[in-house]
Coordinates of C-alpha atoms in Angstrom, one line a residue:
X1 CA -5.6 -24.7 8.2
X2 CA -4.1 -21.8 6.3
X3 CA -5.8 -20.7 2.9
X4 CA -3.2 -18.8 0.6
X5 CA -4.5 -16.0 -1.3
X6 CA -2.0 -14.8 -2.2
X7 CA 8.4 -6.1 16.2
X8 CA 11.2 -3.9 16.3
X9 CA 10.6 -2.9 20.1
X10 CA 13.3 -0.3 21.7
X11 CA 13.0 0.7 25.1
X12 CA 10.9 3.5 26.2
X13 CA 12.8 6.6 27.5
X14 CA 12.2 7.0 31.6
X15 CA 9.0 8.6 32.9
X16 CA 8.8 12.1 33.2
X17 CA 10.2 12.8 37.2
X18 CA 6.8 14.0 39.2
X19 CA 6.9 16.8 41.6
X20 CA 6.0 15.8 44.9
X21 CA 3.4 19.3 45.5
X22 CA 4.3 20.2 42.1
X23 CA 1.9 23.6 42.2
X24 CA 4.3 24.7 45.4
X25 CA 7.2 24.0 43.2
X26 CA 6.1 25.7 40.2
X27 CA 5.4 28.3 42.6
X28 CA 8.3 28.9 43.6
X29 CA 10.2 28.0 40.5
X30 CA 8.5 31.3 38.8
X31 CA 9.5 33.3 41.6
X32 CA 12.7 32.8 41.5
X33 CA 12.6 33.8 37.5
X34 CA 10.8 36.5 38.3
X35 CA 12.3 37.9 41.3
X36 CA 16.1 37.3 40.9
X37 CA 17.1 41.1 42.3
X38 CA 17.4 39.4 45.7
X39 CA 20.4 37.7 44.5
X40 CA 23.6 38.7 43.4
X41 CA 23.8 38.2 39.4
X42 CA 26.4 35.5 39.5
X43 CA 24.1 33.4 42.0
X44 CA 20.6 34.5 39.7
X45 CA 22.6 32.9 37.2
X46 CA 22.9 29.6 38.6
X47 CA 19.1 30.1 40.1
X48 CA 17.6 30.4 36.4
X49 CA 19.7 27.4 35.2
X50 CA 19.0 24.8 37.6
X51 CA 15.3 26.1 37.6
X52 CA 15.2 25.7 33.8
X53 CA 16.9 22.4 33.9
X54 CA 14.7 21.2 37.0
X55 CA 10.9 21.3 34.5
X56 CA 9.8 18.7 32.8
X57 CA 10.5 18.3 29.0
X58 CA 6.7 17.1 27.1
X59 CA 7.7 17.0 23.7
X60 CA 10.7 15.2 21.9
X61 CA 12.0 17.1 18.2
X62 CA 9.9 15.2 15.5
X63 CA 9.4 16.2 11.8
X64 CA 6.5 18.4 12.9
X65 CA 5.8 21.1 15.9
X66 CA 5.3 19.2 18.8
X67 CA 3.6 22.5 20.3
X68 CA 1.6 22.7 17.2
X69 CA 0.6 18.8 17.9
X70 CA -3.5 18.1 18.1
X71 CA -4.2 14.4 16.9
X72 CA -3.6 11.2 19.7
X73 CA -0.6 10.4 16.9
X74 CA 0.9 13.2 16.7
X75 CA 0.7 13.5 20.5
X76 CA 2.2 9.7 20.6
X77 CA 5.0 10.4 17.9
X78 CA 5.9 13.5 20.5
X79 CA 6.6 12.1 24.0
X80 CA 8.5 9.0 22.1
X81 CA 12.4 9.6 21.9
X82 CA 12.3 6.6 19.1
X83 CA 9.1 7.5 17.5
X84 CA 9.9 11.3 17.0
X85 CA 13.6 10.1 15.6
X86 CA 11.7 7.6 13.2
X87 CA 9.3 10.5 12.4
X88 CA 12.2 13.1 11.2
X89 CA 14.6 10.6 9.6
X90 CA 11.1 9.8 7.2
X91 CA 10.9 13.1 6.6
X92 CA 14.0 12.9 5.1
X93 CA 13.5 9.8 3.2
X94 CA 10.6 11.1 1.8
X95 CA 11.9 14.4 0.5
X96 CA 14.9 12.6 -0.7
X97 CA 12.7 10.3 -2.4
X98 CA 10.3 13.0 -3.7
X99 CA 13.4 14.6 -5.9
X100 CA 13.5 11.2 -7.7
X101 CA 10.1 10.9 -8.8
X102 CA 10.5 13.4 -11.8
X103 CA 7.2 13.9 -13.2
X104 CA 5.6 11.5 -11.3
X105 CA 5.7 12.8 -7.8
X106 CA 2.1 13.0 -7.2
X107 CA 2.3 9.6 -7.1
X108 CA 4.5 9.1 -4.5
X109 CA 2.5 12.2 -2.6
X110 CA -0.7 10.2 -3.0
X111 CA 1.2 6.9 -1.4
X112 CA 2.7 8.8 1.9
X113 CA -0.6 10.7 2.0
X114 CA -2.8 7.2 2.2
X115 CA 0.2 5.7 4.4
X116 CA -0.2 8.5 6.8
X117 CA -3.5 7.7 6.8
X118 CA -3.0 3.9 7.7
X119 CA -0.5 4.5 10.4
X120 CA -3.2 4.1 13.3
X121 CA -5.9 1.1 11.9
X122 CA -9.1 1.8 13.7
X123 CA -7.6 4.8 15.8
X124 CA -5.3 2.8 18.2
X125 CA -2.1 3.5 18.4
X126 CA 0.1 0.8 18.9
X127 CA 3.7 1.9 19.6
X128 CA 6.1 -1.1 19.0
X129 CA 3.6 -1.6 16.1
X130 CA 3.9 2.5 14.9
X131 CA 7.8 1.8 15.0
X132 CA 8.2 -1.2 12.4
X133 CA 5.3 0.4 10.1
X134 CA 8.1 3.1 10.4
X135 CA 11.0 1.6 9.6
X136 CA 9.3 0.1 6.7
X137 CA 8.1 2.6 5.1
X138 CA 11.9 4.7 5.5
X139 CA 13.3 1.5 4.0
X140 CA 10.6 1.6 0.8
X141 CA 11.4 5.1 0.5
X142 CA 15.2 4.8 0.2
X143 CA 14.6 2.0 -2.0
X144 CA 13.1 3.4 -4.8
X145 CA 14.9 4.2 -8.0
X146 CA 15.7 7.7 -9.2
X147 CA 13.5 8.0 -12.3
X148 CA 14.0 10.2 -14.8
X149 CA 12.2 12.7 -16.8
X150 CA 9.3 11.0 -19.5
X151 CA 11.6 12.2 -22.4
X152 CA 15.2 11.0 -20.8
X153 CA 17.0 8.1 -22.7
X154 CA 16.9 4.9 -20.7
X155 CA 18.9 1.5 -20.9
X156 CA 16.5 -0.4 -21.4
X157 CA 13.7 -1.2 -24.1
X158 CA 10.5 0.6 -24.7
X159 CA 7.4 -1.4 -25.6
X160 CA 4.4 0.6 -27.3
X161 CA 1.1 -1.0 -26.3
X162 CA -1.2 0.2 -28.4
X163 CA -4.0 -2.2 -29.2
X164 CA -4.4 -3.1 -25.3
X165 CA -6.8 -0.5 -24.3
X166 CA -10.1 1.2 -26.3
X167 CA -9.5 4.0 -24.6
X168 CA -6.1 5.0 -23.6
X169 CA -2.5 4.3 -25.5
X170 CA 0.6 3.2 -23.3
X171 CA 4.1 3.0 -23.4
X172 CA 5.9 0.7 -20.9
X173 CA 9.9 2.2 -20.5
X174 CA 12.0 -0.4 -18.8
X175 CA 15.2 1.5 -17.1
X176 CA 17.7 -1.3 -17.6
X177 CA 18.4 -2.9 -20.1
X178 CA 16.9 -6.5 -20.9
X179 CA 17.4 -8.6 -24.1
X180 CA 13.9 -9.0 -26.4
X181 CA 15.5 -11.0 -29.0
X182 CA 13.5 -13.1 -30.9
X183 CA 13.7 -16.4 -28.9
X184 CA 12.1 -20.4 -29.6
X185 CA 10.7 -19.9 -25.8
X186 CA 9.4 -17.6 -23.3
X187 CA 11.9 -15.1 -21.9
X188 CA 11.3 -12.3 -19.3
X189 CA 12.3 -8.8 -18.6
X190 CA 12.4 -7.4 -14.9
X191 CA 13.7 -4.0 -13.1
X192 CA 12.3 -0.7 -12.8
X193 CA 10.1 1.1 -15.5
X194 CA 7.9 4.0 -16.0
X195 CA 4.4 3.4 -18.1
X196 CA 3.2 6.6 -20.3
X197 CA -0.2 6.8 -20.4
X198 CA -1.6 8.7 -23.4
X199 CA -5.0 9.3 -24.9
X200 CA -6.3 7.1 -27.4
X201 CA -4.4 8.2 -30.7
X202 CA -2.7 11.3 -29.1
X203 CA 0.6 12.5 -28.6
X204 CA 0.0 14.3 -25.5
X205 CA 1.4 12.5 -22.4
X206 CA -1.2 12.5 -19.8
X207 CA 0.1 10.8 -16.9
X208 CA 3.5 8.7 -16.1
X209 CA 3.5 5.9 -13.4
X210 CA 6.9 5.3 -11.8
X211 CA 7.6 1.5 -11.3
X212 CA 9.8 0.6 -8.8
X213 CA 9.5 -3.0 -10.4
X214 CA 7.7 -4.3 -13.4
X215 CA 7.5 -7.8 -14.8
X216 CA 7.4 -8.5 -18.6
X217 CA 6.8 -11.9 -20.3
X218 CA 8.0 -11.9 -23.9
X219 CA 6.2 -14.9 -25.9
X220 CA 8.1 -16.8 -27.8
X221 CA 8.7 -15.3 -31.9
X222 CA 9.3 -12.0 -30.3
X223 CA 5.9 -10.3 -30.8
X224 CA 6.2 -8.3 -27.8
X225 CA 5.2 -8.4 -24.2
X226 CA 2.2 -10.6 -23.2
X227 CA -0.9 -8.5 -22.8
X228 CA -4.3 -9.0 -21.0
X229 CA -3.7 -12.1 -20.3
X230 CA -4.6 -14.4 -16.8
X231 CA -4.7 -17.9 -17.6
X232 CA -4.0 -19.5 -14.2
X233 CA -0.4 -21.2 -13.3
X234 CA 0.9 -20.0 -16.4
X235 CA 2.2 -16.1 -17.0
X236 CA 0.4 -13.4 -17.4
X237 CA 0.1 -10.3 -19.1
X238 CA 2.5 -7.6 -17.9
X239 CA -0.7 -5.4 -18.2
X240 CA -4.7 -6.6 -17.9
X241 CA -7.0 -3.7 -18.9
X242 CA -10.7 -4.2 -18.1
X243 CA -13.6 -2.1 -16.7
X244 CA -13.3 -3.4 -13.2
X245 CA -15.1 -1.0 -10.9
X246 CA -18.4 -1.0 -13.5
X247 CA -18.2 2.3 -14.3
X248 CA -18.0 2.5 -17.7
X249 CA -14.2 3.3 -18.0
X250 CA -11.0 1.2 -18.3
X251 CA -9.2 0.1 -15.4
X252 CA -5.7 -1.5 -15.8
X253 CA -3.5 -3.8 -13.6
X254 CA 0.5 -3.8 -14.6
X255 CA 2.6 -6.9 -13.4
X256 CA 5.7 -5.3 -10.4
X257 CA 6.7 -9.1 -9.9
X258 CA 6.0 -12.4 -8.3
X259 CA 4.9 -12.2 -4.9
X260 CA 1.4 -13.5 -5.0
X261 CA 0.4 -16.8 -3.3
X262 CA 2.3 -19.7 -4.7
X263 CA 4.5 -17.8 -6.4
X264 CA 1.9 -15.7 -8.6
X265 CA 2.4 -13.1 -10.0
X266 CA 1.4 -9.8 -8.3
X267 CA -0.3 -6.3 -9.9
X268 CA -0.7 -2.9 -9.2
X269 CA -4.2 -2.3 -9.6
X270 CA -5.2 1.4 -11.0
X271 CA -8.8 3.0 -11.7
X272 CA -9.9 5.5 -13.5
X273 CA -11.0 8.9 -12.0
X274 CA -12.9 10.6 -14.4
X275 CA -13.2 13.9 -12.2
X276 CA -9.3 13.9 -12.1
X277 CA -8.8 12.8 -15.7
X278 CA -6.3 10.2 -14.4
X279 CA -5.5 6.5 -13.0
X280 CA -5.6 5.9 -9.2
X281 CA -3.7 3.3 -7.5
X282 CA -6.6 0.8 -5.6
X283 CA -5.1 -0.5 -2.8
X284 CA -8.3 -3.4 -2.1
X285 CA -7.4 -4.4 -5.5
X286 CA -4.4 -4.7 -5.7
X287 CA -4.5 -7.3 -2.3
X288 CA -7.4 -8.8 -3.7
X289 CA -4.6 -10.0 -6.3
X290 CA -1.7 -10.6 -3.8
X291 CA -3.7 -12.9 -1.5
X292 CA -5.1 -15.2 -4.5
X293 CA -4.1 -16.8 -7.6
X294 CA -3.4 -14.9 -10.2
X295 CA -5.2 -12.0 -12.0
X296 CA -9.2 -11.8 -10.8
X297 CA -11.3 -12.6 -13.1
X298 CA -14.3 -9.8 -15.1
X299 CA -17.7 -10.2 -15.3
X300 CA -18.5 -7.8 -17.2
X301 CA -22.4 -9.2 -17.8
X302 CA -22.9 -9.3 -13.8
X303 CA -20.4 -6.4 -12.7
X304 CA -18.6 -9.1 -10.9
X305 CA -15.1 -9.9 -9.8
X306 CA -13.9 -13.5 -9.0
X307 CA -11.0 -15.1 -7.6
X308 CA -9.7 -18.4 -7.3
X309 CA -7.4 -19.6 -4.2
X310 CA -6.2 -22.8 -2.7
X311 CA -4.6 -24.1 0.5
X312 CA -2.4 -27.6 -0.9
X313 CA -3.8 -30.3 -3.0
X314 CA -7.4 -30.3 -1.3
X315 CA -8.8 -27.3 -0.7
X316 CA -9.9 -24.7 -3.2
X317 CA -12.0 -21.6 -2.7
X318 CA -13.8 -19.8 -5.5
X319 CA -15.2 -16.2 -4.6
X320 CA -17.6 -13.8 -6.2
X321 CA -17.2 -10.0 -5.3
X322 CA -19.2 -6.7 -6.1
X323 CA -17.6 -3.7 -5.9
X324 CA -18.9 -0.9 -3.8
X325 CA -17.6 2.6 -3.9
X326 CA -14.6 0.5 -5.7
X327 CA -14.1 -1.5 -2.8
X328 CA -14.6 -5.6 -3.4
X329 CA -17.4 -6.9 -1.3
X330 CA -17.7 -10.7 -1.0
X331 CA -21.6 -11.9 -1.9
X332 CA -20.8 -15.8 -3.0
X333 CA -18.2 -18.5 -2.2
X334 CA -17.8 -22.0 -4.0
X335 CA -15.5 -24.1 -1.5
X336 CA -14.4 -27.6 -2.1
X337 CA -12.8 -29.4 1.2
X338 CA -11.0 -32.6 0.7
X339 CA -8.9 -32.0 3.7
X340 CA -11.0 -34.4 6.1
X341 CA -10.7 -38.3 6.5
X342 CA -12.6 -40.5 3.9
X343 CA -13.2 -40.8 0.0
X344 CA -15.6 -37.7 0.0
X345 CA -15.1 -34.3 0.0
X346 CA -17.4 -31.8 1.4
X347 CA -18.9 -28.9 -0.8
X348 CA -19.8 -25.8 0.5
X349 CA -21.6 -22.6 -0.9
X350 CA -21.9 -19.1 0.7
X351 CA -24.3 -16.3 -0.7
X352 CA -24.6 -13.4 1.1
X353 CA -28.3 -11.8 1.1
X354 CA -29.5 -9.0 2.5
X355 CA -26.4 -8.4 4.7
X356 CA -26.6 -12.2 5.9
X357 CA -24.4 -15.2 5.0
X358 CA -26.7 -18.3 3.9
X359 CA -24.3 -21.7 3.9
X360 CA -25.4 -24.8 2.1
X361 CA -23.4 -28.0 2.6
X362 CA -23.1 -31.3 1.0
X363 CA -20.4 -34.4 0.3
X364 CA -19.1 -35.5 -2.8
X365 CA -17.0 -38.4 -3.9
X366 CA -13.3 -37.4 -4.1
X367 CA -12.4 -36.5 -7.5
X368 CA -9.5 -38.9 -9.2

């Protein structure tokens, strides 16, 4: 049973050709180089060449020194013809990409930076695996947008949110253009944007995050785009601010599409950094979101985070999260299983204490 929350192999080059005494060769191999005068020049020549051609080659060309390589990835990326391909061409993806970014680039700098980061999970390097995380991450990079500059015109409407934060002001630019007519229903607006983030009641711009997608639900009368809102199966707001890591500053979550479980809607989750005076994509966060239903839900009162996920008609999970160092930790779980034969259902509860899960189980009569 599957709860919703929410290898490109090419073959290896040939080994390296071993030397059957390979110290006598070397051997002799240098002193050949170094004492060619017992040749005529035309036949030193042909003595250096085939020498040269005769060692083995360790390193393929990759975005990076090969000489210069120290870490088990780099030294991977080095004697693989594919790998070290894949590794230049997303150099150049990257840079290419880094000239559309405008004033946002550190953004994108922070993303290949923690990508980088991820290309090895718990050190091993897998290298069929290492080749698709390649190719897609080259085909994110050539598929972002070229954004422009914070004060460039765009096509498309700009929505002033102003009253969503305490804290902060923000301006949502949408790059193409999308109708926000008054309408008698719900309409949306989808495509690439750029959010302004300002301090509250200034004019100063203090950070813009590129969008590569952002979704906007525009309630019916034409009052703008819905804001901090999460009712579940229904939309949501196109941005949910809250205080979601406890520590006493907002946090914000902005709507790039529908690509959660069942459909949902999916965020990009960002915290606030006081020490760096700016928002900070949270990549637990943002999966929290992606593998459950909807927006997670604040508790301000108990500095907890709770989600809500199913698996069919039957089976629905409810689950209660700290957050640690502004990671989500799991502590409780409310799980109701209808999935077995009978007219009951069986009811489970999790807690986790003192670094131990305690389970509690009972059956209920299947609700109508």
């Amino acid at each position: 049973m599957n709860v919703v929350r929410a290898a490109v192999r090419t073959e290896s080059p040939p080994p390296y050709t071993a030397f059957t005494n390979r110290r006598e060769n070397i051997r002799v191999q240098r002193a050949l180089i170094v004492t060619p005068f017992h040749f005529p020049a035309a036949v030193r020549a042909c003595l250096t060449l085939a020498v040269t051609l005769s060692l083995p080659t360790f390193a393929y060309a990759a975005s990076f020194d090969c000489h210069a390589a120290r870490s088990p990835i780099e030294h991977a990326i080095c004697d693989d013809a594919q790998l070290s391909a894949l590794d230049s061409e997303l150099a150049d993806a990257y840079r290419t990409a880094l000239k559309g970014q405008g004033d946002a680039a550190d953004q994108l700098k922070a993303g290949q930076r923690e990508w980088l980061k991820s290309r090895a999970p718990d050190g091993k390097i897998d290298p069929a695996a290492l080749e698709n995380a390649y190719r897609e991450r080259i085909a994110a990079l050539k598929a972002l947008p070229a954004f422009p500059s914070p004060g460039a015109l765009v096509d498309g409407p700009t929505f002033r949110l102003t009253t969503v934060a305490k804290q902060h002001d923000f301006a949502l630019r949408m790059l193409e253009a999308c109708s926000t007519e008054k309408s008698d229903d719900d309409s949306t607006c989808e495509g690439p944007g750029q959010l302004l983030i300002f301090g509250k009641g200034q004019p100063k711009l203090l950070q813009t995050i590129n969008l590569p997608n952002v979704f906007v639900t525009l309630p019916k009368g034409g009052n703008g785009p819905l804001t901090n809102s999460a009712r579940l199966y229904d939309y949501q707001g196109v941005i949910n601010v809250g205080d979601f890591n406890f520590d006493g500053y907002e946090d914000f979550g902005i709507q790039t599409g529908n690509e959660g479980s069942y459909g949902g809607p999916s965020y990009d989750v960002y915290l606030f950094d006081p020490k760096a005076e700016r928002f900070v994509h949270n990549d637990a966060m943002t999966q929290l979101i992606a593998e459950t239903l909807g927006f997670f839900g604040v508790d301000a009162a108990h500095k907890r985070l709770h989600t809500f996920a199913k698996s069919g008609c039957c089976y629905h999970e409810d689950t209660t999260y700290r957050v640690d160092h502004d990671m989500p930790v799991a502590v409780a779980r409310h799980i109701e299983d209808g999935q077995g034969a009978g007219d009951k259902m069986e009811v489970i509860d999790e807690e986790l204490v003192n670094g131990k899960w305690h389970r509690k189980v009972h059956h209920e009569p299947m609700p109508n």
